[in-house]
Coordinates of C-alpha atoms in Angstrom, one line a residue:
Chain A
M1266 CA 7.5 -38.9 18.3
A1267 CA 4.1 -37.8 16.9
D1268 CA 2.7 -34.6 18.6
R1269 CA -0.8 -35.4 19.6
Y1270 CA -2.1 -32.0 18.5
S1271 CA -0.3 -31.7 15.2
F1272 CA -3.5 -32.5 13.2
S1273 CA -6.3 -29.9 12.5
L1274 CA -9.3 -29.8 14.8
T1275 CA -11.4 -28.4 12.1
T1276 CA -12.2 -31.4 10.1
F1277 CA -14.9 -32.1 7.2
S1278 CA -18.1 -33.6 8.2
P1279 CA -19.6 -36.4 5.7
S1280 CA -21.9 -33.7 4.2
G1281 CA -18.9 -31.6 3.4
K1282 CA -19.2 -29.0 6.1
L1283 CA -16.8 -27.7 8.5
V1284 CA -18.7 -27.8 11.6
Q1285 CA -16.3 -26.0 13.8
I1286 CA -16.8 -23.0 11.5
E1287 CA -20.6 -23.3 11.7
Y1288 CA -20.3 -23.2 15.5
A1289 CA -17.9 -20.3 15.3
L1290 CA -20.6 -18.5 13.3
N1291 CA -23.1 -19.5 16.2
A1292 CA -20.7 -17.8 18.6
V1293 CA -20.8 -14.7 16.6
A1294 CA -24.5 -14.9 16.3
Q1295 CA -24.7 -14.7 20.0
G1296 CA -22.6 -11.7 20.1
V1297 CA -23.6 -8.0 20.5
T1298 CA -24.9 -6.6 17.3
S1299 CA -22.6 -4.4 15.1
I1300 CA -23.7 -2.2 12.1
G1301 CA -21.6 -1.0 9.2
I1302 CA -22.9 1.5 6.5
K1303 CA -21.1 2.9 3.6
A1304 CA -22.0 6.5 2.5
T1305 CA -20.8 8.4 -0.5
N1306 CA -18.1 10.3 1.4
G1307 CA -17.3 7.9 4.2
V1308 CA -18.1 4.7 6.2
V1309 CA -19.6 4.3 9.6
I1310 CA -19.3 1.4 12.0
A1311 CA -21.1 1.1 15.4
T1312 CA -21.9 -1.1 18.1
E1313 CA -23.4 -1.3 21.6
K1314 CA -20.9 -1.3 24.5
K1315 CA -22.6 -3.9 26.7
T1316 CA -21.0 -4.3 30.1
G1317 CA -22.2 -6.9 32.6
S1318 CA -22.9 -4.6 35.5
A1319 CA -23.0 -0.9 36.2
L1320 CA -20.0 -1.3 38.4
V1321 CA -17.7 -1.9 35.2
D1322 CA -15.5 1.0 34.4
D1323 CA -16.7 1.2 30.7
T1324 CA -14.1 3.9 29.8
T1325 CA -11.6 1.3 29.5
V1326 CA -13.7 -0.9 27.1
E1327 CA -13.0 -0.3 23.4
K1328 CA -14.9 -2.2 20.7
V1329 CA -14.4 0.1 17.8
V1330 CA -10.6 0.4 17.2
M1331 CA -8.3 1.8 14.9
I1332 CA -6.0 -0.5 12.9
C1333 CA -4.1 2.2 10.9
S1334 CA -4.8 5.7 10.3
N1335 CA -7.2 5.0 7.5
I1336 CA -9.0 1.8 8.6
G1337 CA -10.9 0.8 11.7
V1338 CA -12.7 -2.2 12.8
V1339 CA -15.6 -3.4 14.9
Y1340 CA -16.5 -7.1 15.9
S1341 CA -19.2 -9.2 17.1
G1342 CA -18.5 -12.4 19.1
M1343 CA -15.7 -13.2 21.5
G1344 CA -13.9 -10.1 22.7
P1345 CA -10.5 -11.9 23.4
D1346 CA -10.5 -13.4 19.9
A1347 CA -11.2 -9.9 18.5
R1348 CA -8.2 -8.5 20.3
V1349 CA -5.8 -11.1 18.8
L1350 CA -7.0 -10.2 15.4
V1351 CA -6.8 -6.5 16.1
D1352 CA -3.0 -7.0 17.1
R1353 CA -2.2 -9.0 14.0
A1354 CA -4.0 -6.5 11.8
R1355 CA -2.2 -3.6 13.2
K1356 CA 1.2 -5.5 12.7
A1357 CA 0.2 -6.4 9.1
A1358 CA -0.6 -2.8 8.3
Q1359 CA 2.7 -1.5 9.8
E1360 CA 4.6 -4.2 8.0
Y1361 CA 3.0 -3.0 4.7
K1362 CA 4.1 0.6 5.7
R1363 CA 7.7 -0.6 6.1
I1364 CA 7.7 -1.8 2.6
Y1365 CA 5.7 0.9 0.7
N1366 CA 5.9 3.9 3.1
V1367 CA 2.0 4.3 2.6
E1368 CA -1.1 3.1 4.5
P1369 CA -2.5 -0.3 3.1
P1370 CA -5.7 0.1 1.0
T1371 CA -8.7 -1.4 2.8
S1372 CA -9.0 -4.2 0.5
V1373 CA -5.4 -5.3 0.9
L1374 CA -5.6 -5.3 4.7
V1375 CA -9.0 -7.3 4.5
K1376 CA -7.3 -10.0 2.5
E1377 CA -4.5 -10.2 4.9
V1378 CA -6.7 -10.5 8.0
A1379 CA -9.0 -12.9 6.2
S1380 CA -5.9 -15.2 5.3
I1381 CA -5.0 -15.1 9.1
M1382 CA -8.4 -16.2 10.0
Q1383 CA -8.3 -19.0 7.4
E1384 CA -5.1 -20.3 8.7
F1385 CA -6.8 -21.1 12.1
T1386 CA -9.2 -23.3 10.1
Q1387 CA -6.5 -25.4 8.6
S1388 CA -3.7 -25.7 11.2
G1389 CA -2.9 -28.0 13.9
G1390 CA -4.0 -27.7 17.5
V1391 CA -6.0 -24.4 17.0
R1392 CA -9.6 -23.5 16.6
P1393 CA -11.3 -20.9 14.4
F1394 CA -11.7 -17.3 15.7
G1395 CA -15.1 -16.7 17.3
V1396 CA -15.6 -13.3 15.8
S1397 CA -16.9 -11.6 12.7
L1398 CA -15.2 -8.4 11.8
L1399 CA -16.6 -5.3 10.2
M1400 CA -13.6 -3.4 8.7
A1401 CA -14.1 0.2 7.5
G1402 CA -11.6 2.1 5.6
F1403 CA -11.0 5.1 3.3
D1404 CA -8.2 4.9 0.6
E1405 CA -7.6 6.0 -2.9
A1406 CA -10.4 3.9 -4.2
G1407 CA -12.8 5.7 -1.8
P1408 CA -14.7 4.5 1.1
A1409 CA -14.9 0.6 1.7
L1410 CA -16.9 -1.6 4.3
Y1411 CA -15.9 -5.4 4.5
Q1412 CA -17.2 -8.2 6.7
I1413 CA -14.7 -10.9 7.6
D1414 CA -16.1 -14.3 8.9
P1415 CA -14.3 -17.0 11.1
S1416 CA -14.0 -19.0 8.0
G1417 CA -11.8 -16.5 6.4
S1418 CA -14.3 -15.5 3.7
F1419 CA -15.0 -11.7 3.3
F1420 CA -17.6 -9.7 1.6
A1421 CA -17.8 -6.0 0.5
W1422 CA -21.2 -4.4 1.8
K1423 CA -23.0 -1.2 1.3
A1424 CA -24.6 -1.8 4.5
T1425 CA -24.8 -4.6 6.9
A1426 CA -25.2 -5.9 10.4
I1427 CA -23.6 -8.9 12.3
G1428 CA -24.3 -10.5 15.8
K1429 CA -27.6 -11.0 17.8
N1430 CA -29.9 -8.9 16.0
M1431 CA -28.5 -9.1 12.5
I1432 CA -31.6 -10.4 10.7
N1433 CA -33.9 -7.7 11.8
A1434 CA -31.2 -5.0 11.5
K1435 CA -30.5 -6.1 7.8
T1436 CA -34.1 -5.8 7.0
F1437 CA -34.3 -2.4 8.6
L1438 CA -31.1 -1.4 6.7
E1439 CA -32.6 -2.7 3.4
K1440 CA -35.5 -0.3 3.8
R1441 CA -33.4 2.7 5.1
F1442 CA -30.3 2.5 2.9
T1443 CA -29.9 4.7 -0.1
S1444 CA -26.7 4.8 -2.3
S1445 CA -26.8 8.7 -2.1
M1446 CA -26.4 8.8 1.7
E1447 CA -23.7 11.0 3.1
I1448 CA -21.8 10.2 6.2
E1449 CA -24.0 12.1 8.7
D1450 CA -27.3 10.4 7.4
A1451 CA -25.3 7.1 7.6
V1452 CA -24.4 7.7 11.3
H1453 CA -28.0 8.8 12.0
T1454 CA -29.3 5.5 10.3
A1455 CA -26.7 3.4 12.0
I1456 CA -28.0 4.6 15.4
L1457 CA -31.6 4.0 14.5
T1458 CA -30.7 0.5 13.3
L1459 CA -28.9 -0.2 16.7
K1460 CA -31.8 1.3 18.6
E1461 CA -34.1 -1.5 17.2
G1462 CA -32.3 -4.4 19.2
F1463 CA -30.7 -2.2 21.9
E1464 CA -30.7 -3.7 25.5
G1465 CA -30.7 -1.0 28.0
A1466 CA -30.6 2.8 27.6
M1467 CA -28.9 4.5 24.6
T1468 CA -26.3 6.9 25.9
D1469 CA -23.0 8.5 24.7
S1470 CA -21.2 5.9 26.9
S1471 CA -23.2 3.0 25.8
L1472 CA -22.7 3.4 22.1
E1473 CA -19.5 3.2 20.2
I1474 CA -19.2 4.8 16.7
G1475 CA -16.2 5.0 14.4
I1476 CA -16.3 6.8 10.9
A1477 CA -13.7 6.7 8.1
T1478 CA -13.7 9.9 6.0
M1479 CA -11.5 12.1 3.8
E1480 CA -10.0 14.6 6.2
T1481 CA -7.3 17.3 5.7
T1482 CA -4.2 16.5 7.7
I1483 CA -0.6 17.9 7.7
N1484 CA 1.7 15.5 6.0
S1485 CA 5.3 14.8 6.6
H1486 CA 6.3 17.8 4.5
G1487 CA 4.1 20.1 6.4
V1488 CA 1.7 20.4 3.6
P1489 CA -2.0 20.0 4.3
T1490 CA -3.3 17.1 2.2
K1491 CA -6.5 15.2 2.1
T1492 CA -6.1 11.7 3.3
G1493 CA -8.4 8.9 4.3
T1494 CA -8.7 8.9 8.1
F1495 CA -10.5 6.8 10.7
R1496 CA -11.6 8.0 13.9
R1497 CA -13.9 7.1 16.9
L1498 CA -16.6 9.8 17.6
R1499 CA -16.1 11.6 20.8
P1500 CA -18.9 11.2 23.6
A1501 CA -20.0 14.8 22.9
E1502 CA -20.6 14.1 19.0
I1503 CA -22.5 11.0 19.9
K1504 CA -24.8 12.9 22.3
D1505 CA -25.4 15.3 19.5
Y1506 CA -26.5 12.5 17.2
L1507 CA -28.6 11.0 20.0
A1508 CA -30.5 14.4 20.5
N1509 CA -31.5 14.3 16.9
I1510 CA -33.0 10.8 17.2
A1511 CA -35.6 11.7 19.9
Chain B
M1255 CA 39.5 -2.4 -7.6
S1256 CA 36.2 -1.2 -6.5
I1257 CA 33.3 -3.5 -7.0
M1258 CA 31.1 -0.7 -8.2
Q1259 CA 33.6 0.0 -11.0
Y1260 CA 34.0 -3.6 -12.2
N1261 CA 31.5 -3.7 -14.9
G1262 CA 31.0 0.1 -15.6
G1263 CA 27.9 1.9 -17.1
C1264 CA 25.9 5.0 -15.9
L1265 CA 22.6 6.5 -15.9
V1266 CA 20.9 10.0 -15.8
G1267 CA 17.3 11.0 -15.2
M1268 CA 15.9 14.5 -15.7
K1269 CA 12.5 16.3 -15.0
G1270 CA 11.0 18.5 -17.6
K1271 CA 7.6 20.2 -18.1
N1272 CA 5.1 17.5 -17.6
C1273 CA 7.6 14.9 -18.8
V1274 CA 10.6 13.0 -17.5
A1275 CA 13.5 11.4 -19.3
I1276 CA 16.1 8.6 -18.5
A1277 CA 19.2 7.7 -20.3
S1278 CA 21.8 5.0 -20.0
D1279 CA 24.9 4.0 -21.8
R1280 CA 25.2 0.5 -23.3
R1281 CA 28.8 -0.7 -22.2
F1282 CA 29.2 -3.9 -20.2
G1283 CA 32.8 -5.0 -19.6
V1284 CA 35.1 -6.7 -17.2
Q1285 CA 37.3 -3.9 -16.0
A1286 CA 39.3 -2.9 -19.0
L1287 CA 37.9 -5.5 -21.4
G1288 CA 34.7 -4.3 -23.1
L1289 CA 32.3 -7.2 -23.8
S1290 CA 29.0 -6.0 -24.9
T1291 CA 27.6 -2.9 -26.7
N1292 CA 24.0 -3.6 -25.8
F1293 CA 23.7 -4.1 -22.1
Q1294 CA 20.2 -3.3 -20.7
R1295 CA 20.3 -1.2 -17.7
M1296 CA 16.9 0.4 -17.9
F1297 CA 13.7 -1.3 -17.3
S1298 CA 9.8 -0.3 -17.4
V1299 CA 7.5 -0.9 -14.5
N1300 CA 4.6 0.3 -16.7
N1301 CA 4.3 2.9 -19.4
R1302 CA 4.5 5.8 -16.9
L1303 CA 7.3 4.6 -14.7
Y1304 CA 10.8 3.6 -15.7
Y1305 CA 13.9 2.8 -13.7
G1306 CA 17.6 2.1 -14.3
L1307 CA 20.3 0.2 -12.3
A1308 CA 24.0 1.0 -12.6
G1309 CA 26.8 -0.9 -10.9
L1310 CA 27.7 -4.5 -10.8
G1311 CA 26.2 -6.2 -13.9
T1312 CA 24.9 -9.4 -12.2
D1313 CA 23.0 -7.2 -9.4
V1314 CA 21.5 -5.2 -12.2
Q1315 CA 20.0 -8.3 -13.6
T1316 CA 18.9 -10.0 -10.4
L1317 CA 17.4 -6.8 -9.0
S1318 CA 15.3 -6.2 -12.1
E1319 CA 13.9 -9.6 -11.9
K1320 CA 13.1 -9.1 -8.2
F1321 CA 11.3 -5.8 -8.9
R1322 CA 9.5 -7.4 -11.7
M1323 CA 8.2 -10.0 -9.4
S1324 CA 7.3 -7.6 -6.6
V1325 CA 5.5 -5.3 -9.0
N1326 CA 3.5 -8.2 -10.5
M1327 CA 2.5 -9.4 -7.1
Y1328 CA 1.4 -5.8 -6.3
N1329 CA -0.6 -5.4 -9.5
L1330 CA -2.3 -8.8 -8.9
K1331 CA -3.1 -8.1 -5.2
E1332 CA -3.9 -4.4 -5.3
E1333 CA -5.5 -4.5 -8.8
R1334 CA -4.1 -1.2 -9.7
D1335 CA -0.7 0.2 -11.0
I1336 CA 2.0 1.2 -8.5
A1337 CA 2.7 4.9 -8.0
P1338 CA 6.2 6.1 -8.5
T1339 CA 6.8 7.2 -4.8
T1340 CA 5.4 3.7 -3.7
F1341 CA 7.7 2.1 -6.1
A1342 CA 10.7 4.0 -4.9
S1343 CA 9.9 3.0 -1.3
L1344 CA 9.7 -0.7 -2.4
V1345 CA 13.2 -0.4 -4.2
S1346 CA 14.5 1.3 -1.0
S1347 CA 13.2 -1.2 1.3
T1348 CA 14.4 -4.1 -0.9
L1349 CA 17.9 -2.7 -0.9
Y1350 CA 18.0 -1.9 2.8
E1351 CA 17.0 -5.6 3.5
R1352 CA 20.5 -6.3 2.5
R1353 CA 22.2 -3.6 4.7
F1354 CA 25.1 -5.6 5.7
G1355 CA 25.7 -7.6 2.5
P1356 CA 24.2 -5.3 -0.1
Y1357 CA 23.4 -5.4 -3.8
F1358 CA 26.1 -3.5 -5.6
S1359 CA 23.8 -1.3 -7.6
E1360 CA 22.5 2.1 -7.5
P1361 CA 19.1 2.8 -9.0
V1362 CA 17.5 5.8 -10.8
I1363 CA 13.7 6.0 -11.0
V1364 CA 11.7 8.4 -13.2
G1365 CA 8.1 8.5 -13.8
L1366 CA 4.7 10.5 -14.0
E1367 CA 2.5 10.4 -10.9
K1368 CA -1.2 9.8 -11.2
D1369 CA -2.0 13.5 -11.8
D1370 CA 0.8 13.6 -14.3
T1371 CA 3.3 15.4 -12.1
P1372 CA 6.9 14.4 -13.0
F1373 CA 8.8 12.4 -10.6
I1374 CA 12.5 11.6 -10.3
C1375 CA 14.6 10.0 -7.7
A1376 CA 17.8 8.1 -7.1
M1377 CA 19.3 5.9 -4.3
D1378 CA 22.5 4.7 -3.0
L1379 CA 23.2 1.0 -2.8
I1380 CA 21.6 0.6 0.6
G1381 CA 18.3 2.5 -0.4
C1382 CA 18.9 6.1 0.7
I1383 CA 16.4 7.9 -1.4
N1384 CA 17.3 11.2 -3.1
F1385 CA 14.1 13.0 -4.2
A1386 CA 15.7 15.5 -6.6
K1387 CA 14.0 18.4 -8.2
D1388 CA 16.0 18.7 -11.2
F1389 CA 18.1 15.7 -12.3
V1390 CA 19.7 12.4 -10.8
V1391 CA 22.8 10.6 -12.0
T1392 CA 24.5 7.4 -11.0
G1393 CA 27.3 5.0 -12.3
T1394 CA 31.1 5.2 -13.0
S1395 CA 30.7 8.6 -14.8
S1396 CA 28.4 10.2 -12.3
E1397 CA 30.8 13.1 -11.6
Q1398 CA 31.0 13.8 -15.2
L1399 CA 27.2 13.6 -15.4
Y1400 CA 26.8 16.0 -12.5
G1401 CA 28.9 18.5 -14.3
M1402 CA 27.1 18.2 -17.7
C1403 CA 23.7 18.2 -16.1
E1404 CA 24.4 21.3 -13.8
A1405 CA 25.6 23.1 -17.0
L1406 CA 22.8 22.1 -19.5
W1407 CA 19.7 21.6 -17.3
E1408 CA 17.0 24.3 -17.0
P1409 CA 13.5 23.9 -15.6
D1410 CA 10.5 23.3 -17.6
L1411 CA 12.0 21.9 -20.6
E1412 CA 9.6 20.4 -23.2
P1413 CA 9.9 16.8 -24.3
E1414 CA 11.9 17.4 -27.5
D1415 CA 14.2 19.9 -25.8
L1416 CA 14.6 17.6 -22.6
F1417 CA 15.6 14.9 -25.1
E1418 CA 18.3 17.0 -26.5
T1419 CA 19.5 18.2 -23.1
I1420 CA 19.6 14.7 -21.7
S1421 CA 21.5 13.3 -24.7
Q1422 CA 24.2 15.9 -24.7
A1423 CA 24.7 15.4 -21.0
M1424 CA 25.1 11.6 -21.5
L1425 CA 27.3 11.6 -24.7
N1426 CA 29.8 14.2 -23.3
A1427 CA 30.0 12.7 -19.8
V1428 CA 30.6 9.1 -21.0
D1429 CA 33.3 10.4 -23.3
R1430 CA 35.4 11.4 -20.3
D1431 CA 35.1 7.9 -18.7
A1432 CA 36.8 4.7 -19.9
L1433 CA 34.2 2.4 -18.3
S1434 CA 31.0 4.0 -19.7
G1435 CA 29.8 4.6 -23.2
W1436 CA 29.7 2.3 -26.3
G1437 CA 26.2 3.8 -27.3
A1438 CA 23.2 5.2 -25.5
V1439 CA 19.6 4.8 -25.0
V1440 CA 17.0 7.5 -24.0
H1441 CA 13.5 7.2 -22.9
V1442 CA 11.3 10.2 -22.8
I1443 CA 8.0 9.8 -20.9
T1444 CA 5.0 12.1 -21.4
P1445 CA 1.4 11.7 -20.3
T1446 CA 0.4 10.4 -23.8
Q1447 CA 3.5 8.3 -25.0
V1448 CA 7.0 7.0 -24.3
I1449 CA 9.7 7.8 -27.0
T1450 CA 12.6 5.6 -27.1
R1451 CA 15.8 6.7 -29.1
T1452 CA 19.1 5.2 -29.4
L1453 CA 22.0 7.6 -29.6
K1454 CA 24.9 7.5 -32.1
G1455 CA 28.0 8.2 -30.0
R1456 CA 31.8 7.5 -29.9
M1457 CA 32.4 3.7 -29.9
D1458 CA 35.7 3.9 -28.0

């Protein structure tokens, strides 16, 4: 008994394109802009927290999320699709930890998530994810920033933007980015880049920023060690950065 | 008849000053009948990380092939060498996967970490790691090896002295065990090189 949905919905066009993936990229291009910048001592990812109305309780909205202790991610596109990927990425990171007892390096987790997104372009009865992810992490190889697209392709960036305002934002970044930037300059530049296309007022509750840096933490033996750590900036910290913009 | 005493064999690992050493005997037999005088129990992961497996011979061979595959995949995926602590966790989780039908083999792992700090550990057959500070032993003559190591080992031995210490511990321990011996091999790992020596021992 042939299952009606056992074949792939993502099929080739005569010109050799996968139009479903092109359309997925269109969905991403409609999404709220997200920025990522890699500095010498860390990575910053940021986005605008755009809520439909002032009545929405925006303290519950989380667009910049931690995947594991050294890796975080921000998305542009369909929120629910991003949630699914965040769950799968978190699980993949913990499964890696079960085997090796260490956090996965950014490049390894990126490959894992990219291969999940690719699965949905070649499986029966499913559609591609309508999100692009910016994954930021700090591991033994240093800071890393990757973009992962609905097709499953991934790119390492020094600085990039995805979503609605990506073309202007990338032009802005091309002018502003220097390879000797440190993390504070990178956060400052990220906020300035977002400001270009910001809809509404820029406040500490309408901006979400996450940074991956080397922090000193206490390890399982009680010894302070330096490890790559991802965290979201607190509203008070965002406020300080915003005060420097004006 | 215990399955861990079916084939025989033993291993010892020791920490020295910026070096580590691992030694094994070479006997392979079926209970009282000795069959081989050159059975390989020690394997290299890379030139800074070695491990050995004692216990049932078939599991020694199968596990070494499994670990070779896992490490090759790791090297290809991560584009870097595996660290000793990470490899130890990999071995531990591989053994624990078979918690209720285990591999009858107990590993010893020795190596140098990225900053050249010596690392040794041993595990039981279901993956409980013993991160030792001085020496680790496993196999049919583990009790004898414990005694020899406790008596002979001291901290911060130079590579040449570590070699002498580990060799005497191995040779004298296996002489008190019917199922171990028939030759011995020692690897001494330093930041610059690995020195492998075959020991001349009693072949009875």
